[in-house]
PDB file of C-alpha atoms in Angstrom:
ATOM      1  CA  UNK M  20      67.517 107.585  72.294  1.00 45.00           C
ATOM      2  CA  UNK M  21      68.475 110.349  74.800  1.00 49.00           C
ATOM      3  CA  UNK M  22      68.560 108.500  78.143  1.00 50.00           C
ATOM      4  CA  UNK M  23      65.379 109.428  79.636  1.00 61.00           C
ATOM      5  CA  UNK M  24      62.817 106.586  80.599  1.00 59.00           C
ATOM      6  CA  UNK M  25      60.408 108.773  78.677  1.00 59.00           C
ATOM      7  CA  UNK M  26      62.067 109.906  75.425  1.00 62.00           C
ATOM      8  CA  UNK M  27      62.260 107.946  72.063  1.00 61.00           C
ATOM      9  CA  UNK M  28      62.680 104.471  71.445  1.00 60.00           C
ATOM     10  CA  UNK M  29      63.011 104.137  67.678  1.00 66.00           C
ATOM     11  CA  UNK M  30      64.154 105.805  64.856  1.00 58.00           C
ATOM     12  CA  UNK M  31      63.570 105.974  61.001  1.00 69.00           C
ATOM     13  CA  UNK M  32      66.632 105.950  58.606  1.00 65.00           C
ATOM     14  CA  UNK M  33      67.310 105.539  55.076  1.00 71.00           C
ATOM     15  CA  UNK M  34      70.055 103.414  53.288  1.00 76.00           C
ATOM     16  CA  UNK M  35      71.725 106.012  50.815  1.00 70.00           C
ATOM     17  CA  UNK M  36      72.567 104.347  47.578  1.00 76.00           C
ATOM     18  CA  UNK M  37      76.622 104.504  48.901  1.00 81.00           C
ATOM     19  CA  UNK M  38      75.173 102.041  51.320  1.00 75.00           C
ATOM     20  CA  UNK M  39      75.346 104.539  54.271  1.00 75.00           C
ATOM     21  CA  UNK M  40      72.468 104.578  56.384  1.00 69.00           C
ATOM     22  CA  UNK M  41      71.460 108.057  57.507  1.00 69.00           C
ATOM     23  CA  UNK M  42      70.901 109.431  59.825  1.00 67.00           C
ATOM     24  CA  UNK M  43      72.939 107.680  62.321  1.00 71.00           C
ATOM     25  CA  UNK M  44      71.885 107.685  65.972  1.00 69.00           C
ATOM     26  CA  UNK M  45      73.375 106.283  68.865  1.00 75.00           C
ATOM     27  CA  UNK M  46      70.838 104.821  71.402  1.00 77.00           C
ATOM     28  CA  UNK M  47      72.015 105.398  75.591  1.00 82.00           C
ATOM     29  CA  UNK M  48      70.668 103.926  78.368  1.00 87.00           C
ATOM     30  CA  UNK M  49      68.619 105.042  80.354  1.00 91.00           C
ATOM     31  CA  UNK M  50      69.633 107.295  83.248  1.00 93.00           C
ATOM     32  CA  UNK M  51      68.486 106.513  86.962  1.00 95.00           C
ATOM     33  CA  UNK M  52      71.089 109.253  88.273  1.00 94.00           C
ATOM     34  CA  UNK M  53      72.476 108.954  91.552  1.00 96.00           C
ATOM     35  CA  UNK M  54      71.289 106.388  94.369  1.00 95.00           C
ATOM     36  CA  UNK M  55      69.386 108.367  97.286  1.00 94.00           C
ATOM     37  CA  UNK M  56      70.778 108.467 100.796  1.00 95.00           C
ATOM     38  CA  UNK M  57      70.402 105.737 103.238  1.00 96.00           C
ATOM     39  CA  UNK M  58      70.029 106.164 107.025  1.00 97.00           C
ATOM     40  CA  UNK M  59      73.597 104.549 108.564  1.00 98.00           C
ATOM     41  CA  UNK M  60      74.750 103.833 104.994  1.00 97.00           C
ATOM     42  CA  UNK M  61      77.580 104.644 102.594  1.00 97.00           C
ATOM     43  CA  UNK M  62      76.388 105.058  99.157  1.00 95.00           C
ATOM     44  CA  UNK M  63      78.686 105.170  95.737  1.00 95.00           C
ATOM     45  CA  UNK M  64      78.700 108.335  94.465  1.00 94.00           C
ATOM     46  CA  UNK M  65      78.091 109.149  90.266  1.00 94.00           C
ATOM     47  CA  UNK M  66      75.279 108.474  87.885  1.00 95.00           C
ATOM     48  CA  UNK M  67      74.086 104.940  87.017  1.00 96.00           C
ATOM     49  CA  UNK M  68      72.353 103.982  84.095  1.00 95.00           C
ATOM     50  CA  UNK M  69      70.157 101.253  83.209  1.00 94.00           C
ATOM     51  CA  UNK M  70      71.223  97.811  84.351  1.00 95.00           C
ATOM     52  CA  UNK M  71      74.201  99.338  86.487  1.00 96.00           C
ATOM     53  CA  UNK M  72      74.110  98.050  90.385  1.00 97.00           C
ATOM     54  CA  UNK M  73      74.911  99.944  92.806  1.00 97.00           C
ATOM     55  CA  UNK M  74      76.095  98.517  96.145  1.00 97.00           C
ATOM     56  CA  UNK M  75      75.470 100.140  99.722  1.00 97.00           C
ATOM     57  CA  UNK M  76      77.340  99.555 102.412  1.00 98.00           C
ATOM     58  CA  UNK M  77      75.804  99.910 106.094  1.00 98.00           C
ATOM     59  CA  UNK M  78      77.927 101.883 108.853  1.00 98.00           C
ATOM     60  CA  UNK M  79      79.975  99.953 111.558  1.00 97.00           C
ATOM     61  CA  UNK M  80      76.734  98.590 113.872  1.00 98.00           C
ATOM     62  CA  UNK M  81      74.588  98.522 111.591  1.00 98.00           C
ATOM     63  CA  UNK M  82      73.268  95.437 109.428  1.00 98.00           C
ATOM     64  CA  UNK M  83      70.352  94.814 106.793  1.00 97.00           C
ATOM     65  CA  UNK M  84      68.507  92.882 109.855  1.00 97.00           C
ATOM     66  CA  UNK M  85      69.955  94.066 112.992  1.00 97.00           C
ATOM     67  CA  UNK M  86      71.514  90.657 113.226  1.00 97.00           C
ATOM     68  CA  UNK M  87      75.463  90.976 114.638  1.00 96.00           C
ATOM     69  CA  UNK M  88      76.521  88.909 111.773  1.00 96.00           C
ATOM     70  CA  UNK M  89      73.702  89.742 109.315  1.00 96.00           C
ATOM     71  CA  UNK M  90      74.382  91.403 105.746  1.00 97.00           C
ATOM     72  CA  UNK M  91      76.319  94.622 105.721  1.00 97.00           C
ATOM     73  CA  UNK M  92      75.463  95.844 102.437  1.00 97.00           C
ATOM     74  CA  UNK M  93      72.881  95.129  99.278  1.00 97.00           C
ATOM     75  CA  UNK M  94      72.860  96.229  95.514  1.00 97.00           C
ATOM     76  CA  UNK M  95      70.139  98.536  94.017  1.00 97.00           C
ATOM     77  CA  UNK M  96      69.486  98.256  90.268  1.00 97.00           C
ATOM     78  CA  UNK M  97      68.645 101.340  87.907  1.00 96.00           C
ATOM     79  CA  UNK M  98      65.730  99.760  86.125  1.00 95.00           C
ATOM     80  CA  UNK M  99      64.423 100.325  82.154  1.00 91.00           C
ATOM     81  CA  UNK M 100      62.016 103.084  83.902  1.00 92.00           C
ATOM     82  CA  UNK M 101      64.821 105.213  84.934  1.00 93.00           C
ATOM     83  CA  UNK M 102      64.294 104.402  88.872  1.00 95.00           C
ATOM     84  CA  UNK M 103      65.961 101.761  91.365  1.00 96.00           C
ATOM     85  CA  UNK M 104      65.086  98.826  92.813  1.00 96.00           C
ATOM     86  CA  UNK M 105      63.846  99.515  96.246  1.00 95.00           C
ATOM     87  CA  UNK M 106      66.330 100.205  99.000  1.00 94.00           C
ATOM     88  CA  UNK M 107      66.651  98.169 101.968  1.00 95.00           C
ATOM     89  CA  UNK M 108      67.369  99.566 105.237  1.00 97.00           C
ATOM     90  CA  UNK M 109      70.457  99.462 108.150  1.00 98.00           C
ATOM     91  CA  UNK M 110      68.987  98.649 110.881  1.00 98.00           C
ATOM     92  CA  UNK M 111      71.590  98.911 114.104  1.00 98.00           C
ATOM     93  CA  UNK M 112      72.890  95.807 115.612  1.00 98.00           C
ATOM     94  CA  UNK M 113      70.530  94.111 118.588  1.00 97.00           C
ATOM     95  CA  UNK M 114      72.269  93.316 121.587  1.00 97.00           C
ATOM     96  CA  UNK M 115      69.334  92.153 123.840  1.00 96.00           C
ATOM     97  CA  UNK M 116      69.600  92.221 127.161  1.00 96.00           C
ATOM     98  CA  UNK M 117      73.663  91.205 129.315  1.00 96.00           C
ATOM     99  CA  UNK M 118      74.200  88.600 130.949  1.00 95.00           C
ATOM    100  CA  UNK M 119      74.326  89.588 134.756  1.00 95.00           C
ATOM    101  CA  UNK M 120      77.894  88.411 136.675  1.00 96.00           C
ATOM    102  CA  UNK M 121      77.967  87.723 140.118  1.00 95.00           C
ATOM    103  CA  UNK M 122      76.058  90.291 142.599  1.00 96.00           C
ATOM    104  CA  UNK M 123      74.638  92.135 139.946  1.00 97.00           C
ATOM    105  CA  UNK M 124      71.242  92.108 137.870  1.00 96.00           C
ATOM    106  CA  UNK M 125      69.477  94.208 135.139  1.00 96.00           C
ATOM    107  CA  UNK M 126      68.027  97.436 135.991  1.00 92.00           C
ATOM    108  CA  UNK M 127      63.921  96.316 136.320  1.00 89.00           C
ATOM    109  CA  UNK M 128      62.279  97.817 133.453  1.00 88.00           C
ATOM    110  CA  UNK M 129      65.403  97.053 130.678  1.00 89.00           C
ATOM    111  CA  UNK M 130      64.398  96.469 127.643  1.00 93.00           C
ATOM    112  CA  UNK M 131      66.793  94.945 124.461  1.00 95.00           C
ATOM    113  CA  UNK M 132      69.389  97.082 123.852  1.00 97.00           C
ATOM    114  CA  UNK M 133      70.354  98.289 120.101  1.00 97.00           C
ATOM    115  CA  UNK M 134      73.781  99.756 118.866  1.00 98.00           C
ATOM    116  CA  UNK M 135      74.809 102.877 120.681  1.00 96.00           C
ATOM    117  CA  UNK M 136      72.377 102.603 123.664  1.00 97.00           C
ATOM    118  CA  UNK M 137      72.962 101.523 127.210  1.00 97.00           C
ATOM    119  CA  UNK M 138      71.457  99.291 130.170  1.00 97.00           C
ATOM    120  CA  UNK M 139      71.830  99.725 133.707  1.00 96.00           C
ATOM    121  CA  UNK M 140      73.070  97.192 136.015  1.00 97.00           C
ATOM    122  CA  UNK M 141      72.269  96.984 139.771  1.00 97.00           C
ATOM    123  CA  UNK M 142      74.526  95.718 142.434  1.00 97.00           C
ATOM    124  CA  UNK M 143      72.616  93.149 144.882  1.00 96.00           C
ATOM    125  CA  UNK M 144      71.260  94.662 148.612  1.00 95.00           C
ATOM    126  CA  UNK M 145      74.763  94.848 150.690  1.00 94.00           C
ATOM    127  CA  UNK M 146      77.326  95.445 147.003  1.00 96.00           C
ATOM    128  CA  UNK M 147      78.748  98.085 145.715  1.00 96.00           C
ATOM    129  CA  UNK M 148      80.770  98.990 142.857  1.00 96.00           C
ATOM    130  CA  UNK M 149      83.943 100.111 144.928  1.00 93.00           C
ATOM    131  CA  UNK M 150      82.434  98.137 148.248  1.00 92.00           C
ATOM    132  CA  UNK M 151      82.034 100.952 150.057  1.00 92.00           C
ATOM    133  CA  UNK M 152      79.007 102.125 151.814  1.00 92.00           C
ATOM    134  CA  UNK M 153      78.760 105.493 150.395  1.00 92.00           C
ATOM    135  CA  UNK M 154      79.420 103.752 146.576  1.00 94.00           C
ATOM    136  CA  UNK M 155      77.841 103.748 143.355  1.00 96.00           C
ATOM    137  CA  UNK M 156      75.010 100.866 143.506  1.00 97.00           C
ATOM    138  CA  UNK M 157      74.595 101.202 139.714  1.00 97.00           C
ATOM    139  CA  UNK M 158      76.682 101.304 136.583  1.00 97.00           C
ATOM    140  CA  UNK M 159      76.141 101.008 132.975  1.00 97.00           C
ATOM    141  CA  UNK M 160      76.547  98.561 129.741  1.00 97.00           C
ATOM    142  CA  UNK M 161      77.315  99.765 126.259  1.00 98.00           C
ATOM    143  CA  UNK M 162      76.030  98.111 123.286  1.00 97.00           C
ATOM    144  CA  UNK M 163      78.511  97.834 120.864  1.00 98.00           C
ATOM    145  CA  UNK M 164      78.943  97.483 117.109  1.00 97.00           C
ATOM    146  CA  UNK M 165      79.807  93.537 117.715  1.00 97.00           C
ATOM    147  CA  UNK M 166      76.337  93.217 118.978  1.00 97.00           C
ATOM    148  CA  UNK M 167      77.963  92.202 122.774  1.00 97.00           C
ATOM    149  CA  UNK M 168      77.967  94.644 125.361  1.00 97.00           C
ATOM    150  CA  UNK M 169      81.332  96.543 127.089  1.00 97.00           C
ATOM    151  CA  UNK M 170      82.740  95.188 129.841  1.00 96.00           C
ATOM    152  CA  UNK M 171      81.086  94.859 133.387  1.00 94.00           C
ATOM    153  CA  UNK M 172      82.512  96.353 136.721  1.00 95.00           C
ATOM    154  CA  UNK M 173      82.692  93.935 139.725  1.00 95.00           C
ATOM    155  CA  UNK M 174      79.669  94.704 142.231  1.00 96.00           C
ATOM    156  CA  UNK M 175      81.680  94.282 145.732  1.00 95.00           C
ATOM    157  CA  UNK M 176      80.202  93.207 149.011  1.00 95.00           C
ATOM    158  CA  UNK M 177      80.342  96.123 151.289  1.00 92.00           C
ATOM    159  CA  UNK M 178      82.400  96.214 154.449  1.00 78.00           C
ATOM    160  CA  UNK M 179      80.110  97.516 156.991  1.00 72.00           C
ATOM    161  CA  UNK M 180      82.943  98.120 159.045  1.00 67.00           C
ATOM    162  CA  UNK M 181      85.587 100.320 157.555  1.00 60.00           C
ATOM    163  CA  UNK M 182      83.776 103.583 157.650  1.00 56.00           C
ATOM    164  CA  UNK M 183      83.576 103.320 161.644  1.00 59.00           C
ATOM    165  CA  UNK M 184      87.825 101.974 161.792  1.00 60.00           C
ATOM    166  CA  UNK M 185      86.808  98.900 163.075  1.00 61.00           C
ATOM    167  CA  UNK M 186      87.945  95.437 161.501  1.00 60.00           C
ATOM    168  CA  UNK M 187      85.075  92.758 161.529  1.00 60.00           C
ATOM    169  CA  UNK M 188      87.962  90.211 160.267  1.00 54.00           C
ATOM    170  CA  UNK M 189      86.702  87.623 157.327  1.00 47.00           C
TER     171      UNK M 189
END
């Protein structure tokens, strides 16, 4: 009768002899209230009563399974108790491990990447990122909301012989 999962269900009332039947009551539903927060989520904002479904939309990265092209979203359900139907969770996207190009290899010790997080590559003995000596032998690999990784630089092979001014030809 008020809304609450715990307050009345019925009601006595009399039919007057004008054929009104007092007193009149209006029955609501009951109230869940609003859906709690969800790690990575969105989540509709107001008051939901019974039977209402609410839907909850994961952030960009993020999916019900970790899956690139899983689910994005699910419905909870304010039940006749005055509660919802259990939440999942966003779980961010799983890129695994890159593909290595040419020269290059992952980092020993890489494990599967998620959303957000990086791997380092290494550049093969005698390559380097700008193919200089002195040059970075490492770079890194962004996983990104697609569930693919960023782009790769180009491990070069080194010319041995530029830092002394001499030209070894091809």
């Amino acid at each position: 009768l008020n809304g609450k999962a715990q307050g009345g269900k019925e009601y006595t009332a009399e039919c007057k002899a004008d054929r009104q039947i007092l007193p009149q009551r209006v029955c609501s539903p009951v109230e869940c209230g609003s859906v709690s927060d969800v790690a990575h989520a969105v989540e509709p904002t107001g008051m939901f009563t019974f039977g209402q479904k609410a839907t909850i939309t994961c952030d960009a990265g993020y999916t019900t399974d970790g899956v690139p092209d899983g689910l994005q979203s699910f419905t909870q359900q304010c039940t006749f108790d005055g509660s919802f139907t259990a939440a999942e969770q966003c779980q961010p996207v799983v890129c695994g491990l890159p593909a290595a190009p040419a020269h290059t290899k992952v980092k020993e010790g890489a494990a599967d990447a998620h959303y957000t997080q990086s791997i380092t590559m290494q550049c093969d003995p005698g390559y380097s990122v700008s193919g200089l000596p002195s040059g970075a032998k490492t770079y890194d690999v962004q996983c990104l909301a697609t569930g693919k990784f960023s782009a790769h630089q180009q491990c070069q092979n080194i010319d041995d012989c530029s830092p002394y001014g001499i030209d070894c030809g091809t």
